[in-house]
């Protein structure tokens, strides 16, 4: 594989995948270059289901291998919300800042020890005429009371990586790419691809 299509229009994800795949010598393409393709409806109840349906829809459309990422934030105090609704938590317009404000409002007054949360990432690799492969990664943390940091995207400014004492948005991209849910899932995909040489072209 020297080029892979990521079935997303999320620029934050595209940047991370470009960096993660650069070290593997693989060039990343994405749906950012195909603005006319409508968003695939995320009708699944899990990250895995949504990753699978996004990857398979785009692999079929382009007839090439495709990776899709379905990811999000699960907060224990909110019974796992926003979960699969992370992108649209504060409404259909997918506004990161509005999503963060909603989470912070829901956690107002909740003490530190009850603010535990984790990022999830499900990756699906769909190759035309082959069985779709799925891997997952998680990253544990805690929701802060205020936004901190400018890097990353989405909920990164309110996600404290406890062992570093910094939010995900205060980490450099290389630091995030060593510990993130996405990086962990991609490492598992690497392993799976090595075990199944048939997938490597
Ligand atoms: O479906 P695609 O087109 O890939 O793009 P999307 O933005 O809609 O992506 P998801 O449906 O997977 O929703 C994931 C949301 O979870 C959040 N998220 C995922 N990974 C994250 C990360 O590494 N850091 C911060 N927030 C993240 C972010 O708000 C995303 O919009
Ligand atoms: Mg989405």
PDB file of C-alpha atoms and ligand atoms in Angstrom:
ATOM      1  CA  UNK A   1       0.000   0.000   0.000  1.00  0.00           C
ATOM      2  CA  UNK A   2       1.502   3.367  -0.910  1.00  0.00           C
ATOM      3  CA  UNK A   3      -1.678   5.431  -0.879  1.00  0.00           C
ATOM      4  CA  UNK A   4      -4.845   5.117   1.195  1.00  0.00           C
ATOM      5  CA  UNK A   5      -8.205   6.863   1.078  1.00  0.00           C
ATOM      6  CA  UNK A   6      -9.620   7.934   4.435  1.00  0.00           C
ATOM      7  CA  UNK A   7     -13.406   8.267   4.234  1.00  0.00           C
ATOM      8  CA  UNK A   8     -13.706  11.546   6.119  1.00  0.00           C
ATOM      9  CA  UNK A   9     -14.130  15.264   5.583  1.00  0.00           C
ATOM     10  CA  UNK A  10     -12.919  16.048   9.111  1.00  0.00           C
ATOM     11  CA  UNK A  11      -9.708  18.069   8.595  1.00  0.00           C
ATOM     12  CA  UNK A  12      -8.479  17.238  12.105  1.00  0.00           C
ATOM     13  CA  UNK A  13      -8.641  13.532  11.353  1.00  0.00           C
ATOM     14  CA  UNK A  14      -7.060  13.979   7.901  1.00  0.00           C
ATOM     15  CA  UNK A  15      -4.075  15.816   9.432  1.00  0.00           C
ATOM     16  CA  UNK A  16      -3.580  13.146  12.071  1.00  0.00           C
ATOM     17  CA  UNK A  17      -3.797  10.294   9.580  1.00  0.00           C
ATOM     18  CA  UNK A  18      -1.372  12.091   7.245  1.00  0.00           C
ATOM     19  CA  UNK A  19       1.175  12.317  10.077  1.00  0.00           C
ATOM     20  CA  UNK A  20       0.534   8.780  11.312  1.00  0.00           C
ATOM     21  CA  UNK A  21       0.855   7.312   7.816  1.00  0.00           C
ATOM     22  CA  UNK A  22       3.864   9.474   6.827  1.00  0.00           C
ATOM     23  CA  UNK A  23       6.094   7.352   9.065  1.00  0.00           C
ATOM     24  CA  UNK A  24       4.725   4.291   7.267  1.00  0.00           C
ATOM     25  CA  UNK A  25       5.521   5.732   3.832  1.00  0.00           C
ATOM     26  CA  UNK A  26       1.853   5.880   2.869  1.00  0.00           C
ATOM     27  CA  UNK A  27       0.202   8.955   1.328  1.00  0.00           C
ATOM     28  CA  UNK A  28      -3.250   9.896   2.596  1.00  0.00           C
ATOM     29  CA  UNK A  29      -6.152  10.948   0.401  1.00  0.00           C
ATOM     30  CA  UNK A  30      -9.503  11.976   1.849  1.00  0.00           C
ATOM     31  CA  UNK A  31     -13.005  13.128   0.982  1.00  0.00           C
ATOM     32  CA  UNK A  32     -11.868  16.718   1.540  1.00  0.00           C
ATOM     33  CA  UNK A  33     -10.799  16.482  -2.122  1.00  0.00           C
ATOM     34  CA  UNK A  34     -14.280  15.253  -3.113  1.00  0.00           C
ATOM     35  CA  UNK A  35     -16.636  17.921  -1.739  1.00  0.00           C
ATOM     36  CA  UNK A  36     -19.521  16.710  -3.912  1.00  0.00           C
ATOM     37  CA  UNK A  37     -19.768  13.414  -2.064  1.00  0.00           C
ATOM     38  CA  UNK A  38     -22.497  13.646   0.553  1.00  0.00           C
ATOM     39  CA  UNK A  39     -21.790  12.612   4.147  1.00  0.00           C
ATOM     40  CA  UNK A  40     -22.572   8.937   4.727  1.00  0.00           C
ATOM     41  CA  UNK A  41     -25.390   8.756   7.254  1.00  0.00           C
ATOM     42  CA  UNK A  42     -24.153   7.380  10.586  1.00  0.00           C
ATOM     43  CA  UNK A  43     -27.101   5.171  11.410  1.00  0.00           C
ATOM     44  CA  UNK A  44     -25.170   2.659  13.563  1.00  0.00           C
ATOM     45  CA  UNK A  45     -25.470   2.368  17.325  1.00  0.00           C
ATOM     46  CA  UNK A  46     -21.747   1.795  17.842  1.00  0.00           C
ATOM     47  CA  UNK A  47     -18.466   3.282  16.634  1.00  0.00           C
ATOM     48  CA  UNK A  48     -17.712  -0.059  14.939  1.00  0.00           C
ATOM     49  CA  UNK A  49     -20.984  -0.124  12.996  1.00  0.00           C
ATOM     50  CA  UNK A  50     -20.527   3.459  11.822  1.00  0.00           C
ATOM     51  CA  UNK A  51     -16.881   2.965  10.812  1.00  0.00           C
ATOM     52  CA  UNK A  52     -17.872  -0.115   8.824  1.00  0.00           C
ATOM     53  CA  UNK A  53     -20.707   1.557   6.966  1.00  0.00           C
ATOM     54  CA  UNK A  54     -18.647   4.644   6.092  1.00  0.00           C
ATOM     55  CA  UNK A  55     -15.689   2.547   4.854  1.00  0.00           C
ATOM     56  CA  UNK A  56     -17.793   0.139   2.818  1.00  0.00           C
ATOM     57  CA  UNK A  57     -19.896   2.874   1.193  1.00  0.00           C
ATOM     58  CA  UNK A  58     -16.808   4.773  -0.005  1.00  0.00           C
ATOM     59  CA  UNK A  59     -14.862   1.639  -1.000  1.00  0.00           C
ATOM     60  CA  UNK A  60     -17.795   0.619  -3.177  1.00  0.00           C
ATOM     61  CA  UNK A  61     -18.129   4.082  -4.691  1.00  0.00           C
ATOM     62  CA  UNK A  62     -14.424   4.403  -5.619  1.00  0.00           C
ATOM     63  CA  UNK A  63     -13.595   0.695  -5.982  1.00  0.00           C
ATOM     64  CA  UNK A  64     -10.392   1.140  -3.941  1.00  0.00           C
ATOM     65  CA  UNK A  65      -9.260   0.247  -0.361  1.00  0.00           C
ATOM     66  CA  UNK A  66     -10.673   2.708   2.162  1.00  0.00           C
ATOM     67  CA  UNK A  67     -10.220   3.342   5.879  1.00  0.00           C
ATOM     68  CA  UNK A  68     -13.007   5.024   7.846  1.00  0.00           C
ATOM     69  CA  UNK A  69     -12.714   6.346  11.384  1.00  0.00           C
ATOM     70  CA  UNK A  70     -15.655   6.619  13.715  1.00  0.00           C
ATOM     71  CA  UNK A  71     -14.656   8.125  16.997  1.00  0.00           C
ATOM     72  CA  UNK A  72     -15.912  10.076  19.964  1.00  0.00           C
ATOM     73  CA  UNK A  73     -15.839  10.859  23.634  1.00  0.00           C
ATOM     74  CA  UNK A  74     -17.553   8.806  26.367  1.00  0.00           C
ATOM     75  CA  UNK A  75     -18.010  10.512  29.733  1.00  0.00           C
ATOM     76  CA  UNK A  76     -18.775   8.248  32.687  1.00  0.00           C
ATOM     77  CA  UNK A  77     -20.871  10.805  34.600  1.00  0.00           C
ATOM     78  CA  UNK A  78     -23.050  11.204  31.466  1.00  0.00           C
ATOM     79  CA  UNK A  79     -23.533   7.425  31.081  1.00  0.00           C
ATOM     80  CA  UNK A  80     -21.207   7.330  28.077  1.00  0.00           C
ATOM     81  CA  UNK A  81     -22.529  10.400  26.272  1.00  0.00           C
ATOM     82  CA  UNK A  82     -21.816  12.068  23.846  1.00  0.00           C
ATOM     83  CA  UNK A  83     -20.574   8.702  22.473  1.00  0.00           C
ATOM     84  CA  UNK A  84     -21.515   8.059  18.861  1.00  0.00           C
ATOM     85  CA  UNK A  85     -23.211  11.471  18.813  1.00  0.00           C
ATOM     86  CA  UNK A  86     -19.962  13.316  19.636  1.00  0.00           C
ATOM     87  CA  UNK A  87     -19.742  15.253  16.349  1.00  0.00           C
ATOM     88  CA  UNK A  88     -23.320  16.529  16.532  1.00  0.00           C
ATOM     89  CA  UNK A  89     -23.781  16.730  20.302  1.00  0.00           C
ATOM     90  CA  UNK A  90     -24.904  20.372  20.257  1.00  0.00           C
ATOM     91  CA  UNK A  91     -26.693  20.169  16.891  1.00  0.00           C
ATOM     92  CA  UNK A  92     -26.441  19.149  13.251  1.00  0.00           C
ATOM     93  CA  UNK A  93     -23.977  21.908  12.367  1.00  0.00           C
ATOM     94  CA  UNK A  94     -21.112  19.906  14.025  1.00  0.00           C
ATOM     95  CA  UNK A  95     -19.608  22.809  15.982  1.00  0.00           C
ATOM     96  CA  UNK A  96     -16.653  21.801  18.180  1.00  0.00           C
ATOM     97  CA  UNK A  97     -16.971  24.810  20.483  1.00  0.00           C
ATOM     98  CA  UNK A  98     -20.741  24.351  20.958  1.00  0.00           C
ATOM     99  CA  UNK A  99     -20.175  20.638  21.738  1.00  0.00           C
ATOM    100  CA  UNK A 100     -17.548  21.525  24.341  1.00  0.00           C
ATOM    101  CA  UNK A 101     -19.787  24.166  25.947  1.00  0.00           C
ATOM    102  CA  UNK A 102     -22.623  21.639  26.202  1.00  0.00           C
ATOM    103  CA  UNK A 103     -20.377  19.075  27.910  1.00  0.00           C
ATOM    104  CA  UNK A 104     -18.964  21.643  30.338  1.00  0.00           C
ATOM    105  CA  UNK A 105     -22.474  22.824  31.223  1.00  0.00           C
ATOM    106  CA  UNK A 106     -23.609  19.256  31.882  1.00  0.00           C
ATOM    107  CA  UNK A 107     -20.599  18.671  34.143  1.00  0.00           C
ATOM    108  CA  UNK A 108     -20.885  21.943  36.043  1.00  0.00           C
ATOM    109  CA  UNK A 109     -20.244  21.343  39.750  1.00  0.00           C
ATOM    110  CA  UNK A 110     -19.239  17.706  39.172  1.00  0.00           C
ATOM    111  CA  UNK A 111     -16.080  17.012  41.241  1.00  0.00           C
ATOM    112  CA  UNK A 112     -12.766  16.055  39.613  1.00  0.00           C
ATOM    113  CA  UNK A 113     -12.900  12.372  40.554  1.00  0.00           C
ATOM    114  CA  UNK A 114     -16.252  11.983  38.782  1.00  0.00           C
ATOM    115  CA  UNK A 115     -15.102  13.566  35.511  1.00  0.00           C
ATOM    116  CA  UNK A 116     -13.462  10.452  34.048  1.00  0.00           C
ATOM    117  CA  UNK A 117     -13.838   9.924  30.289  1.00  0.00           C
ATOM    118  CA  UNK A 118     -12.263   8.190  27.325  1.00  0.00           C
ATOM    119  CA  UNK A 119     -11.828   8.741  23.628  1.00  0.00           C
ATOM    120  CA  UNK A 120     -12.788   5.817  21.387  1.00  0.00           C
ATOM    121  CA  UNK A 121     -11.706   5.170  17.836  1.00  0.00           C
ATOM    122  CA  UNK A 122     -13.008   2.432  15.575  1.00  0.00           C
ATOM    123  CA  UNK A 123     -11.212   2.002  12.258  1.00  0.00           C
ATOM    124  CA  UNK A 124     -12.658  -0.041   9.434  1.00  0.00           C
ATOM    125  CA  UNK A 125     -10.568  -1.084   6.442  1.00  0.00           C
ATOM    126  CA  UNK A 126     -12.804  -1.953   3.511  1.00  0.00           C
ATOM    127  CA  UNK A 127     -11.274  -3.490   0.412  1.00  0.00           C
ATOM    128  CA  UNK A 128     -13.558  -4.291  -2.527  1.00  0.00           C
ATOM    129  CA  UNK A 129     -14.447  -8.019  -2.526  1.00  0.00           C
ATOM    130  CA  UNK A 130     -12.737  -8.678   0.830  1.00  0.00           C
ATOM    131  CA  UNK A 131     -14.086  -8.891   4.332  1.00  0.00           C
ATOM    132  CA  UNK A 132     -13.931  -5.553   6.164  1.00  0.00           C
ATOM    133  CA  UNK A 133     -11.370  -5.473   8.970  1.00  0.00           C
ATOM    134  CA  UNK A 134     -12.117  -3.618  12.215  1.00  0.00           C
ATOM    135  CA  UNK A 135      -9.799  -2.437  14.998  1.00  0.00           C
ATOM    136  CA  UNK A 136     -10.395  -0.204  18.004  1.00  0.00           C
ATOM    137  CA  UNK A 137      -8.381   1.994  20.348  1.00  0.00           C
ATOM    138  CA  UNK A 138      -9.189   3.988  23.474  1.00  0.00           C
ATOM    139  CA  UNK A 139      -7.466   6.708  25.470  1.00  0.00           C
ATOM    140  CA  UNK A 140      -8.332   7.421  29.126  1.00  0.00           C
ATOM    141  CA  UNK A 141      -8.611  10.903  30.585  1.00  0.00           C
ATOM    142  CA  UNK A 142     -10.649  13.390  32.540  1.00  0.00           C
ATOM    143  CA  UNK A 143     -12.798  16.363  31.532  1.00  0.00           C
ATOM    144  CA  UNK A 144     -11.347  19.710  32.671  1.00  0.00           C
ATOM    145  CA  UNK A 145     -13.427  22.674  33.854  1.00  0.00           C
ATOM    146  CA  UNK A 146     -12.066  25.055  31.213  1.00  0.00           C
ATOM    147  CA  UNK A 147     -10.572  24.875  27.731  1.00  0.00           C
ATOM    148  CA  UNK A 148      -6.798  24.628  27.606  1.00  0.00           C
ATOM    149  CA  UNK A 149      -4.482  24.408  24.572  1.00  0.00           C
ATOM    150  CA  UNK A 150      -4.714  25.148  20.869  1.00  0.00           C
ATOM    151  CA  UNK A 151      -3.632  21.924  19.179  1.00  0.00           C
ATOM    152  CA  UNK A 152      -5.662  18.982  17.922  1.00  0.00           C
ATOM    153  CA  UNK A 153      -9.400  19.265  17.263  1.00  0.00           C
ATOM    154  CA  UNK A 154     -12.829  18.430  18.646  1.00  0.00           C
ATOM    155  CA  UNK A 155     -12.893  17.857  22.401  1.00  0.00           C
ATOM    156  CA  UNK A 156      -9.081  17.975  22.805  1.00  0.00           C
ATOM    157  CA  UNK A 157      -9.052  21.295  24.799  1.00  0.00           C
ATOM    158  CA  UNK A 158     -11.152  19.776  27.633  1.00  0.00           C
ATOM    159  CA  UNK A 159      -9.607  16.280  27.682  1.00  0.00           C
ATOM    160  CA  UNK A 160      -6.946  16.004  30.383  1.00  0.00           C
ATOM    161  CA  UNK A 161      -4.339  13.304  29.858  1.00  0.00           C
ATOM    162  CA  UNK A 162      -3.879  12.703  33.577  1.00  0.00           C
ATOM    163  CA  UNK A 163      -0.380  11.172  33.514  1.00  0.00           C
ATOM    164  CA  UNK A 164       0.944  14.165  31.531  1.00  0.00           C
ATOM    165  CA  UNK A 165      -0.992  16.819  33.490  1.00  0.00           C
ATOM    166  CA  UNK A 166      -1.902  18.445  30.152  1.00  0.00           C
ATOM    167  CA  UNK A 167      -4.937  18.485  27.903  1.00  0.00           C
ATOM    168  CA  UNK A 168      -4.776  16.713  24.564  1.00  0.00           C
ATOM    169  CA  UNK A 169      -4.785  20.193  22.959  1.00  0.00           C
ATOM    170  CA  UNK A 170      -1.644  21.164  24.945  1.00  0.00           C
ATOM    171  CA  UNK A 171       0.290  18.175  23.604  1.00  0.00           C
ATOM    172  CA  UNK A 172       2.289  18.490  20.388  1.00  0.00           C
ATOM    173  CA  UNK A 173       0.938  16.525  17.439  1.00  0.00           C
ATOM    174  CA  UNK A 174       3.734  13.979  17.889  1.00  0.00           C
ATOM    175  CA  UNK A 175       2.875  13.549  21.573  1.00  0.00           C
ATOM    176  CA  UNK A 176      -0.812  13.079  20.771  1.00  0.00           C
ATOM    177  CA  UNK A 177       0.059  10.605  18.023  1.00  0.00           C
ATOM    178  CA  UNK A 178       1.948   8.453  20.515  1.00  0.00           C
ATOM    179  CA  UNK A 179      -0.932   7.995  22.940  1.00  0.00           C
ATOM    180  CA  UNK A 180      -4.204   8.704  21.149  1.00  0.00           C
ATOM    181  CA  UNK A 181      -7.115   6.338  20.598  1.00  0.00           C
ATOM    182  CA  UNK A 182      -6.527   6.789  16.839  1.00  0.00           C
ATOM    183  CA  UNK A 183      -2.821   5.939  17.040  1.00  0.00           C
ATOM    184  CA  UNK A 184      -3.572   2.837  19.128  1.00  0.00           C
ATOM    185  CA  UNK A 185      -6.210   1.630  16.694  1.00  0.00           C
ATOM    186  CA  UNK A 186      -3.863   2.216  13.756  1.00  0.00           C
ATOM    187  CA  UNK A 187      -1.111   0.187  15.446  1.00  0.00           C
ATOM    188  CA  UNK A 188      -3.552  -2.697  15.717  1.00  0.00           C
ATOM    189  CA  UNK A 189      -4.401  -2.312  12.040  1.00  0.00           C
ATOM    190  CA  UNK A 190      -0.676  -2.468  11.211  1.00  0.00           C
ATOM    191  CA  UNK A 191      -0.392  -5.728  13.110  1.00  0.00           C
ATOM    192  CA  UNK A 192      -3.429  -7.169  11.423  1.00  0.00           C
ATOM    193  CA  UNK A 193      -2.108  -6.191   7.988  1.00  0.00           C
ATOM    194  CA  UNK A 194       1.237  -7.817   8.757  1.00  0.00           C
ATOM    195  CA  UNK A 195      -0.497 -11.020   9.812  1.00  0.00           C
ATOM    196  CA  UNK A 196      -2.575 -10.979   6.647  1.00  0.00           C
ATOM    197  CA  UNK A 197      -0.051 -10.216   3.959  1.00  0.00           C
ATOM    198  CA  UNK A 198      -2.755 -10.610   1.356  1.00  0.00           C
ATOM    199  CA  UNK A 199      -3.962  -7.085   2.223  1.00  0.00           C
ATOM    200  CA  UNK A 200      -0.663  -5.416   1.493  1.00  0.00           C
ATOM    201  CA  UNK A 201      -0.262  -4.505  -2.120  1.00  0.00           C
TER     202      UNK A 201
HETATM  203  O1  LIG B   1     -17.606  11.039  10.135  1.00  0.00           O
HETATM  204  P1  LIG B   1     -16.427  11.772   9.591  1.00  0.00           P
HETATM  205  O2  LIG B   1     -16.651  12.327   8.215  1.00  0.00           O
HETATM  206  O3  LIG B   1     -15.150  10.997   9.674  1.00  0.00           O
HETATM  207  O4  LIG B   1     -16.157  13.093  10.508  1.00  0.00           O
HETATM  208  P2  LIG B   1     -16.866  13.459  11.880  1.00  0.00           P
HETATM  209  O5  LIG B   1     -16.250  14.715  12.396  1.00  0.00           O
HETATM  210  O6  LIG B   1     -18.349  13.437  11.719  1.00  0.00           O
HETATM  211  O7  LIG B   1     -16.367  12.294  12.799  1.00  0.00           O
HETATM  212  P3  LIG B   1     -17.174  11.241  13.706  1.00  0.00           P
HETATM  213  O8  LIG B   1     -18.518  10.999  13.139  1.00  0.00           O
HETATM  214  O9  LIG B   1     -16.250  10.075  13.907  1.00  0.00           O
HETATM  215  O10 LIG B   1     -17.334  12.021  15.070  1.00  0.00           O
HETATM  216  C1  LIG B   1     -16.223  12.112  15.901  1.00  0.00           C
HETATM  217  C2  LIG B   1     -16.280  13.336  16.768  1.00  0.00           C
HETATM  218  O11 LIG B   1     -15.650  12.998  18.015  1.00  0.00           O
HETATM  219  C3  LIG B   1     -14.694  13.933  18.368  1.00  0.00           C
HETATM  220  N1  LIG B   1     -13.336  13.363  18.293  1.00  0.00           N
HETATM  221  C4  LIG B   1     -12.925  12.246  17.637  1.00  0.00           C
HETATM  222  N2  LIG B   1     -11.616  12.077  17.743  1.00  0.00           N
HETATM  223  C5  LIG B   1     -11.167  13.101  18.474  1.00  0.00           C
HETATM  224  C6  LIG B   1      -9.895  13.508  18.902  1.00  0.00           C
HETATM  225  O12 LIG B   1      -8.796  12.839  18.568  1.00  0.00           O
HETATM  226  N3  LIG B   1      -9.798  14.611  19.637  1.00  0.00           N
HETATM  227  C7  LIG B   1     -10.894  15.330  19.957  1.00  0.00           C
HETATM  228  N4  LIG B   1     -12.132  15.040  19.573  1.00  0.00           N
HETATM  229  C8  LIG B   1     -12.270  13.935  18.835  1.00  0.00           C
HETATM  230  C9  LIG B   1     -14.800  15.089  17.383  1.00  0.00           C
HETATM  231  O13 LIG B   1     -15.653  16.068  17.914  1.00  0.00           O
HETATM  232  C10 LIG B   1     -15.439  14.454  16.168  1.00  0.00           C
HETATM  233  O14 LIG B   1     -16.213  15.346  15.442  1.00  0.00           O
HETATM  234 MG1  LIG B   2     -19.331  11.671  11.295  1.00  0.00          MG
END
